[in-house]
PDB file of C-alpha atoms and ligand atoms in Angstrom:
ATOM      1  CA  UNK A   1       4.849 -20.849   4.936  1.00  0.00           C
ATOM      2  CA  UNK A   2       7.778 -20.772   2.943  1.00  0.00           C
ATOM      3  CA  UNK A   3       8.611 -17.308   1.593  1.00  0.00           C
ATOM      4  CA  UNK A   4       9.030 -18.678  -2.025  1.00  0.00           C
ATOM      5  CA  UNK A   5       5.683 -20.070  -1.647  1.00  0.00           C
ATOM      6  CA  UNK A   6       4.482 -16.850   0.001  1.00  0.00           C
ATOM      7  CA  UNK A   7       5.733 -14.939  -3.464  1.00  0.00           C
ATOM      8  CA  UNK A   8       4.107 -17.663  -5.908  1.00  0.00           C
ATOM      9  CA  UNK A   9       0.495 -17.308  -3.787  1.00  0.00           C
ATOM     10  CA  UNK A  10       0.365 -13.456  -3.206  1.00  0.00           C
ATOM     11  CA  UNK A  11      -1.598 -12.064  -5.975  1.00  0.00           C
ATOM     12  CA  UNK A  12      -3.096  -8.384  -5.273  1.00  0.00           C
ATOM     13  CA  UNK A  13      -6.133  -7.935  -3.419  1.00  0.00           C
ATOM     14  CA  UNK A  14      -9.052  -5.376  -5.019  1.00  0.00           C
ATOM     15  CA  UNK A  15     -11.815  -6.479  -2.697  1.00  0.00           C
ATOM     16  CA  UNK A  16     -11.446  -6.467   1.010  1.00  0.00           C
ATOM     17  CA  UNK A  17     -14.235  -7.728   3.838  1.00  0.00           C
ATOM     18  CA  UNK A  18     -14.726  -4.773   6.739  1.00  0.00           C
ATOM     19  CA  UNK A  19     -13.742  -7.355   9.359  1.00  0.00           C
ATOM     20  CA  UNK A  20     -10.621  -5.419  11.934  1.00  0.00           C
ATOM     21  CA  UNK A  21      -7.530  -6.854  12.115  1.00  0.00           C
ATOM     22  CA  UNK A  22      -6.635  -8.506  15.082  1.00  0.00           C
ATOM     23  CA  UNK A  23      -3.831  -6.953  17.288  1.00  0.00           C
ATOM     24  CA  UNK A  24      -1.412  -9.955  16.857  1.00  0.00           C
ATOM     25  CA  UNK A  25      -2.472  -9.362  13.247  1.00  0.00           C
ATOM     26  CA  UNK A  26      -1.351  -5.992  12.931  1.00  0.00           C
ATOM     27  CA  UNK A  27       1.694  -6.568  15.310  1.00  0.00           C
ATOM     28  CA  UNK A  28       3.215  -9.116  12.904  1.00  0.00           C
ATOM     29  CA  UNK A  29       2.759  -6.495  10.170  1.00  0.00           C
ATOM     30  CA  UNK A  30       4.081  -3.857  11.950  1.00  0.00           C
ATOM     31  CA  UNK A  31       7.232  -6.308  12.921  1.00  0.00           C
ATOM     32  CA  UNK A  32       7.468  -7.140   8.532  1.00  0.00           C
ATOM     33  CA  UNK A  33       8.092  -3.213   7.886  1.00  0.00           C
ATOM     34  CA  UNK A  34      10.510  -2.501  11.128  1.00  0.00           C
ATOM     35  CA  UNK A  35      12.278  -5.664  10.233  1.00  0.00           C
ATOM     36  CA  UNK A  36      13.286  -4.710   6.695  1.00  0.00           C
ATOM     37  CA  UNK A  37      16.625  -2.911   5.860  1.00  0.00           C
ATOM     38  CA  UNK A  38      16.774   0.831   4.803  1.00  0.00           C
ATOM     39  CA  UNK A  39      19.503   2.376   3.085  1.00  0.00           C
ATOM     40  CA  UNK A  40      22.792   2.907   5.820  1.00  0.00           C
ATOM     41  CA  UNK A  41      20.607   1.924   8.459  1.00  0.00           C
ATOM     42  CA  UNK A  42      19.047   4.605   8.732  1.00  0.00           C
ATOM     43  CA  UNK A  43      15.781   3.336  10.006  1.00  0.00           C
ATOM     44  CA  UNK A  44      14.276   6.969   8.655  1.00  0.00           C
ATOM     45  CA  UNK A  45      11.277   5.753   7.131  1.00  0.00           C
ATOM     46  CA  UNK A  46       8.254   6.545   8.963  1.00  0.00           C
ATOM     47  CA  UNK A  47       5.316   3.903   8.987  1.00  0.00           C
ATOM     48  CA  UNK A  48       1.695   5.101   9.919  1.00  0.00           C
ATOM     49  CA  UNK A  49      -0.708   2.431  11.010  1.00  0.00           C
ATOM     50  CA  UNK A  50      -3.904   4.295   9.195  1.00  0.00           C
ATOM     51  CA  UNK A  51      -7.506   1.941  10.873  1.00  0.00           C
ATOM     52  CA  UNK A  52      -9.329   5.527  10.608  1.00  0.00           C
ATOM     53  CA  UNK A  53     -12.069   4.640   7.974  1.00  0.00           C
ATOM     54  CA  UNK A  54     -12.899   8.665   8.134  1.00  0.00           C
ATOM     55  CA  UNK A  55      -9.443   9.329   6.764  1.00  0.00           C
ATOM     56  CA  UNK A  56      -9.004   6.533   4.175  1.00  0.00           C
ATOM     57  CA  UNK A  57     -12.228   8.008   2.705  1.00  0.00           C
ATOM     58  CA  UNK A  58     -11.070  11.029   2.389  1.00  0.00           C
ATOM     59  CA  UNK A  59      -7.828  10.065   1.107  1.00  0.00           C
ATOM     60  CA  UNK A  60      -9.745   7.889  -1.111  1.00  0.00           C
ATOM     61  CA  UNK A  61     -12.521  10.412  -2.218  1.00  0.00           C
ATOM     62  CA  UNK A  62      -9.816  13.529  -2.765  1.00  0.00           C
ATOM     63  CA  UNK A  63      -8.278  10.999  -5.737  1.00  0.00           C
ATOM     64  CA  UNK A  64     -11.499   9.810  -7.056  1.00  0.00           C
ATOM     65  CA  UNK A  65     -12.083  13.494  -7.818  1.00  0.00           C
ATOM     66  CA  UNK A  66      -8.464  14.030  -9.590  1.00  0.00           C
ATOM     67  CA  UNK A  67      -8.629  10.387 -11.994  1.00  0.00           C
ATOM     68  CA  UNK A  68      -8.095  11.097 -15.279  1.00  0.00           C
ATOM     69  CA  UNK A  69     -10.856   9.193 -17.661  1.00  0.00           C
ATOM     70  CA  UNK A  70      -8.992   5.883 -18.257  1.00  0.00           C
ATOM     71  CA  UNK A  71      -8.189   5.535 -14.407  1.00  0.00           C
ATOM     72  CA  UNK A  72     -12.064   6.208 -13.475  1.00  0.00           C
ATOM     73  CA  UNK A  73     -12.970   3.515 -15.986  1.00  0.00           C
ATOM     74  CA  UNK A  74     -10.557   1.564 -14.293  1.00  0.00           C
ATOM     75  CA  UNK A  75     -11.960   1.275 -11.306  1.00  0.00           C
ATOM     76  CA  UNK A  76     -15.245   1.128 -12.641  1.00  0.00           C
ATOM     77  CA  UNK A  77     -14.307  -1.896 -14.286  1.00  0.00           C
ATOM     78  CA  UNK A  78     -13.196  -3.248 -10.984  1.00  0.00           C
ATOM     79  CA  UNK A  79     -15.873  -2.134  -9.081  1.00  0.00           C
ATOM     80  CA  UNK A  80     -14.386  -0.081  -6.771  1.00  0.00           C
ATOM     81  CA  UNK A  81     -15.508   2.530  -4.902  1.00  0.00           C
ATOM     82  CA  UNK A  82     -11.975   3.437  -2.755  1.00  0.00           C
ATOM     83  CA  UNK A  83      -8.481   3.342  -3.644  1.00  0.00           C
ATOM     84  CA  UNK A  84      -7.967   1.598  -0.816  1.00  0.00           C
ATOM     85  CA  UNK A  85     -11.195  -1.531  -2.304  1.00  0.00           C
ATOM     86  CA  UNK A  86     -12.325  -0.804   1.920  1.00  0.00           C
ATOM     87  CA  UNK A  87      -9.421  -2.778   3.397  1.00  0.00           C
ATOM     88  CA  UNK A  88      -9.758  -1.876   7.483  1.00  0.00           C
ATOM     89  CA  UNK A  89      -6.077  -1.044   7.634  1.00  0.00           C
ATOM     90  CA  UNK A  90      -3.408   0.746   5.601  1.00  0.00           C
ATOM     91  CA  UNK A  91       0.190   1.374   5.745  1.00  0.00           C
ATOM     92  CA  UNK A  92       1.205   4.701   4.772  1.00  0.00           C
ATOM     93  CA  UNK A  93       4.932   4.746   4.286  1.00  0.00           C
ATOM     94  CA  UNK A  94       6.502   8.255   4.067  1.00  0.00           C
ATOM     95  CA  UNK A  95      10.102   9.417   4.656  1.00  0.00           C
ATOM     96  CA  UNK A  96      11.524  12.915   5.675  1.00  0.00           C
ATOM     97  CA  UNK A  97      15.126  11.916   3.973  1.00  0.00           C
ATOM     98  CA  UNK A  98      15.182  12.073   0.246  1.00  0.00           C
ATOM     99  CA  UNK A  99      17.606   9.326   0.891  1.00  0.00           C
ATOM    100  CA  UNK A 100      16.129   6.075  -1.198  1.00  0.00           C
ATOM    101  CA  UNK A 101      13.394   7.206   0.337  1.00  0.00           C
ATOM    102  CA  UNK A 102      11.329   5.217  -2.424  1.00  0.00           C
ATOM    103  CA  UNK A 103      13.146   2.270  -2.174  1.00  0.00           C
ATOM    104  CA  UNK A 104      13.197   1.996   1.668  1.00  0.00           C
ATOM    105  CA  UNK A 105       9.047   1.870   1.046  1.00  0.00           C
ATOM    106  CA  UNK A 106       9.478  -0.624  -1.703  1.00  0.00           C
ATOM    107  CA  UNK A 107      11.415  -2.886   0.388  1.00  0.00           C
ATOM    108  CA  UNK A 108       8.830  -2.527   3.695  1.00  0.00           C
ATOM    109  CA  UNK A 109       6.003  -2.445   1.132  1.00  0.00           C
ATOM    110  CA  UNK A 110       6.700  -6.137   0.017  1.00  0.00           C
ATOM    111  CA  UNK A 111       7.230  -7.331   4.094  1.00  0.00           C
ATOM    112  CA  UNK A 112       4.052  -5.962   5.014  1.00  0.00           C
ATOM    113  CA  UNK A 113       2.352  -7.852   1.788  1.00  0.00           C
ATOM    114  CA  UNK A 114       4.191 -11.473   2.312  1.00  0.00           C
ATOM    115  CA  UNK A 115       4.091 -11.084   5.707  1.00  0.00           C
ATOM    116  CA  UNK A 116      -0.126 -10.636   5.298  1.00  0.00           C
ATOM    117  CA  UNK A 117      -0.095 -14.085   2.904  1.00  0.00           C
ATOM    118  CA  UNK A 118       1.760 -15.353   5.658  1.00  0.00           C
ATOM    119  CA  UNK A 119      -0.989 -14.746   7.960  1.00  0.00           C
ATOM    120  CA  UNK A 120      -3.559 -15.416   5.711  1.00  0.00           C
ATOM    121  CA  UNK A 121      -4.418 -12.028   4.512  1.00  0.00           C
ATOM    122  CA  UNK A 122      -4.939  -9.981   1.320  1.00  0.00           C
ATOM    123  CA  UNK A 123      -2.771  -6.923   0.721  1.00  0.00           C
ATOM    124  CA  UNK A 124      -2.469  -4.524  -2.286  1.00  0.00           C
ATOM    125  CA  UNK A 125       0.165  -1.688  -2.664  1.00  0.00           C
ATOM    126  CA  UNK A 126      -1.526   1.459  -3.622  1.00  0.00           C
ATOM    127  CA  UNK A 127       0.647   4.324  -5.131  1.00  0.00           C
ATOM    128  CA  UNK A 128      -2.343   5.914  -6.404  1.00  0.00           C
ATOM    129  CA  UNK A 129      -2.847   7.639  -2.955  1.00  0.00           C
ATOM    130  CA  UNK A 130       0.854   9.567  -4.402  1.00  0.00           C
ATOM    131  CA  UNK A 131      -2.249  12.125  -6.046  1.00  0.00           C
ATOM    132  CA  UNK A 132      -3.239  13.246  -2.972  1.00  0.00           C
ATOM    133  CA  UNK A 133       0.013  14.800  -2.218  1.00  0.00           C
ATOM    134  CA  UNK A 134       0.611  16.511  -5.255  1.00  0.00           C
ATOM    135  CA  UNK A 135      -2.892  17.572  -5.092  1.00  0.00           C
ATOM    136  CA  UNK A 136      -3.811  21.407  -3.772  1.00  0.00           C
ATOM    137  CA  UNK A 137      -4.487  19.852  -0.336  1.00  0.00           C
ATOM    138  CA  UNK A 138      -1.514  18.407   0.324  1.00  0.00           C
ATOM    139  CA  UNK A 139      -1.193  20.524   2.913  1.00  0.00           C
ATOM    140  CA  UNK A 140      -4.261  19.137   4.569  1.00  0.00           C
ATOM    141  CA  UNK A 141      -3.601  15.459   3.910  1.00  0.00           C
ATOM    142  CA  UNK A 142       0.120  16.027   5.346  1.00  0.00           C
ATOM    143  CA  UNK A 143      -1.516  17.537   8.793  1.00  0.00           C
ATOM    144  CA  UNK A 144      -3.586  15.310   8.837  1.00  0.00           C
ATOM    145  CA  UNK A 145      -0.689  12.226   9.196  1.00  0.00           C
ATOM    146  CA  UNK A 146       1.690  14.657  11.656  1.00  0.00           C
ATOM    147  CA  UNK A 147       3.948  14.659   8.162  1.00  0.00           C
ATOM    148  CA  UNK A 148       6.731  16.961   9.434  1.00  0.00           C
ATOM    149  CA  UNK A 149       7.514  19.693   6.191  1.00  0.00           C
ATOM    150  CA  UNK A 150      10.244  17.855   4.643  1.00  0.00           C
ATOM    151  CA  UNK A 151       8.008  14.533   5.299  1.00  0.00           C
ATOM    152  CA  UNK A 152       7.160  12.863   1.421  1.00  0.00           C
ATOM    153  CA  UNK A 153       4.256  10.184   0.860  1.00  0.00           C
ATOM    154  CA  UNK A 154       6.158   7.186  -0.847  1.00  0.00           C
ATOM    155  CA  UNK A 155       3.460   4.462  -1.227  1.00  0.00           C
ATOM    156  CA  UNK A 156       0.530   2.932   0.827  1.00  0.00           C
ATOM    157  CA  UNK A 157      -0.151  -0.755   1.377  1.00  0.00           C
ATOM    158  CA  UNK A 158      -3.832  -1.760   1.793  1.00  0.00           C
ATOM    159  CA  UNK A 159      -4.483  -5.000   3.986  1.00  0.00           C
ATOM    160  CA  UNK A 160      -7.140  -7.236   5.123  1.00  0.00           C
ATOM    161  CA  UNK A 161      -9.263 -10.373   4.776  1.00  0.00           C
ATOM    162  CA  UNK A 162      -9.935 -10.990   1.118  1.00  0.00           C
ATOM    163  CA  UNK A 163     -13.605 -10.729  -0.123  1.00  0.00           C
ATOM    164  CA  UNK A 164     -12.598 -12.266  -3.402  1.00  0.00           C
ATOM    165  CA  UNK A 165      -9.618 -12.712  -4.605  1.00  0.00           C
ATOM    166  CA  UNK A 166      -7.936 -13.491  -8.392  1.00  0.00           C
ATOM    167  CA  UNK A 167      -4.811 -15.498  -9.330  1.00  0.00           C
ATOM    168  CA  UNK A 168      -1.671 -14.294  -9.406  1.00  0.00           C
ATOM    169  CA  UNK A 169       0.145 -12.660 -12.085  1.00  0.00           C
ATOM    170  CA  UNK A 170       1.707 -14.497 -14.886  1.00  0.00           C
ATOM    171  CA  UNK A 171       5.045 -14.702 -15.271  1.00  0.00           C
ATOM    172  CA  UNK A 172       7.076 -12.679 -18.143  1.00  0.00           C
ATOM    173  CA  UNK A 173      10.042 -13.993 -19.225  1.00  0.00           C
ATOM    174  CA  UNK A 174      11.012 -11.451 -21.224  1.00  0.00           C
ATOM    175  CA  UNK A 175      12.112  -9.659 -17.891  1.00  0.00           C
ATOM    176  CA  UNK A 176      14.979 -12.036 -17.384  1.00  0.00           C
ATOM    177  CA  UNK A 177      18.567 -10.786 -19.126  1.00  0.00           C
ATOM    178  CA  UNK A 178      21.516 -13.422 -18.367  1.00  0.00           C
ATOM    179  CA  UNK A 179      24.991 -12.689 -19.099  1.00  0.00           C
TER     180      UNK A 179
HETATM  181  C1  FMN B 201       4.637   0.538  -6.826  1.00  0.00           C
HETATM  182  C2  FMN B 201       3.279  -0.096  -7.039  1.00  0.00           C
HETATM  183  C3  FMN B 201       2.153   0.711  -7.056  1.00  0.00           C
HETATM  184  C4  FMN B 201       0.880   0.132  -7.219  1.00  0.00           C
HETATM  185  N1  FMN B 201      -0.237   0.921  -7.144  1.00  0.00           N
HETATM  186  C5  FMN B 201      -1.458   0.363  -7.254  1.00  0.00           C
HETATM  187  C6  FMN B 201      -2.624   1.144  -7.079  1.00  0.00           C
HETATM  188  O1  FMN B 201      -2.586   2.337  -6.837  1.00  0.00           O
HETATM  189  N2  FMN B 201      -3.830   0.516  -7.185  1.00  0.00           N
HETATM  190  C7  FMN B 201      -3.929  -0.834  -7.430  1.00  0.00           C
HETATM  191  O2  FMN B 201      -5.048  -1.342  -7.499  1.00  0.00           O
HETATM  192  N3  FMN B 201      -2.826  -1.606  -7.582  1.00  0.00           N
HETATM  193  C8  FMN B 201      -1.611  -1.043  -7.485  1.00  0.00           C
HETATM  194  N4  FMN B 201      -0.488  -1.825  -7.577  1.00  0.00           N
HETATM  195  C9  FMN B 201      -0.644  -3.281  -7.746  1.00  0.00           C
HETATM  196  C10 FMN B 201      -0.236  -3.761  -9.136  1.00  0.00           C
HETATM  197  O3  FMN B 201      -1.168  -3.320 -10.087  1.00  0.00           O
HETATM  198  C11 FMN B 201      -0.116  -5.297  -9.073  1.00  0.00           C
HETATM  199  O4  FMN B 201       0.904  -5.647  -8.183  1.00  0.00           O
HETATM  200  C12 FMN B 201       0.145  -5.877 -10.448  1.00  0.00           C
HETATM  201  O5  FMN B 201      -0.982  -5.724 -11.255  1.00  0.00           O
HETATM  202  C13 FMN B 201       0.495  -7.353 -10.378  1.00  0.00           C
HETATM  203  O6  FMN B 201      -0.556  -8.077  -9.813  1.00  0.00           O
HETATM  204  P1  FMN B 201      -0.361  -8.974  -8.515  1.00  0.00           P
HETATM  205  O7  FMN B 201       0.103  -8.080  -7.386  1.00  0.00           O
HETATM  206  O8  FMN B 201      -1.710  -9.541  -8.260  1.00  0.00           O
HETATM  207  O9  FMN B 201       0.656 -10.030  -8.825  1.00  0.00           O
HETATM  208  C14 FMN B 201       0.767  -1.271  -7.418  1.00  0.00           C
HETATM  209  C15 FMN B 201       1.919  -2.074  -7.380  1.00  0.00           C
HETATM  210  C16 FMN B 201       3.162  -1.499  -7.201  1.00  0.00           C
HETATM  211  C17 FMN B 201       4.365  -2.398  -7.153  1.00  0.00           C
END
């Protein structure tokens, strides 16, 4: 598959089957993040390989608890019951340098989700999980990943077979400046 035609397809996923990945699965995702570029080559951002369904509830169930109204209704409206809509496997991509740091995530963030079209996959890129760290058990969560104390959450990226899936998002033109 083309990566253009990986872009066009990818639409997020909200609603993930419990089926594992396989190990060639998971291998070709971990390849997408290690294969994109971070800031001077630094190679500094860390990239944890979260199957634990224990943990991801927690994670989950510690930011259910912390939603403001409109973000409960949210997923209400969606119908979902985890953060992480029960995908079997989640990137969590944290960085000890402050160093783009955010944008090192970004880029690795959109590998691991073409790379999972590529494959046939779903994949949604959760920042919500962010709530968790600024929450007062950050301490916990952070122990809980081996997050070393200058270690920072960035973003997460849920992945797995789709259960149902929508189209994706409409352009907006209005994005587009030329000079
Ligand atoms: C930085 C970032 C954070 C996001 N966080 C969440 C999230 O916490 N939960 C969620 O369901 N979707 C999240 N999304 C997915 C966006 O809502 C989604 O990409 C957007 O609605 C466009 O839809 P599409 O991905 O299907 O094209 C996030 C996307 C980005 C880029």
């Amino acid at each position: 598959m083309k990566v253009s035609q990986a872009l066009k397809q990818r639409s997020s996923c909200r609603d993930f089957k419990s089926t594992k990945l396989n190990e060639q699965e998971i291998q070709a995702l971990i390849d997408a993040a290690l294969a994109s570029p971070t800031a001077l080559n630094a190679q500094d951002l860390k990239i944890n390989v979260v199957q634990d369904q224990n943990l991801l509830k927690e994670i989950s169930d510690q930011c259910f608890s912390m939603f403001d109204s409109a973000t409960q209704k949210k997923m209400k409206t969606r119908g979902a019951n985890s953060i992480f809509y029960n995908a079997p496997l989640v990137f969590i991509l944290s960085s000890p340098s402050e160093d783009y740091a955010d944008l090192n995530a970004g880029i690795a963030a959109q590998s691991i989700c073409l790379t999972a079209t590529e494959l046939g996959l779903g994949s949604c890129i959760i920042g919500l999980a962010s709530q968790v760290f600024e929450s007062d058990r950050k301490d916990y969560f952070s122990e809980k990943l081996d997050f070393t104390s200058d270690e920072k959450f960035c973003v997460a990226v849920a992945v797995g077979h789709e259960n149902t899936s929508k189209d994706p998002h409409e352009f907006n033109l209005n994005q587009i400046r030329e000079f």
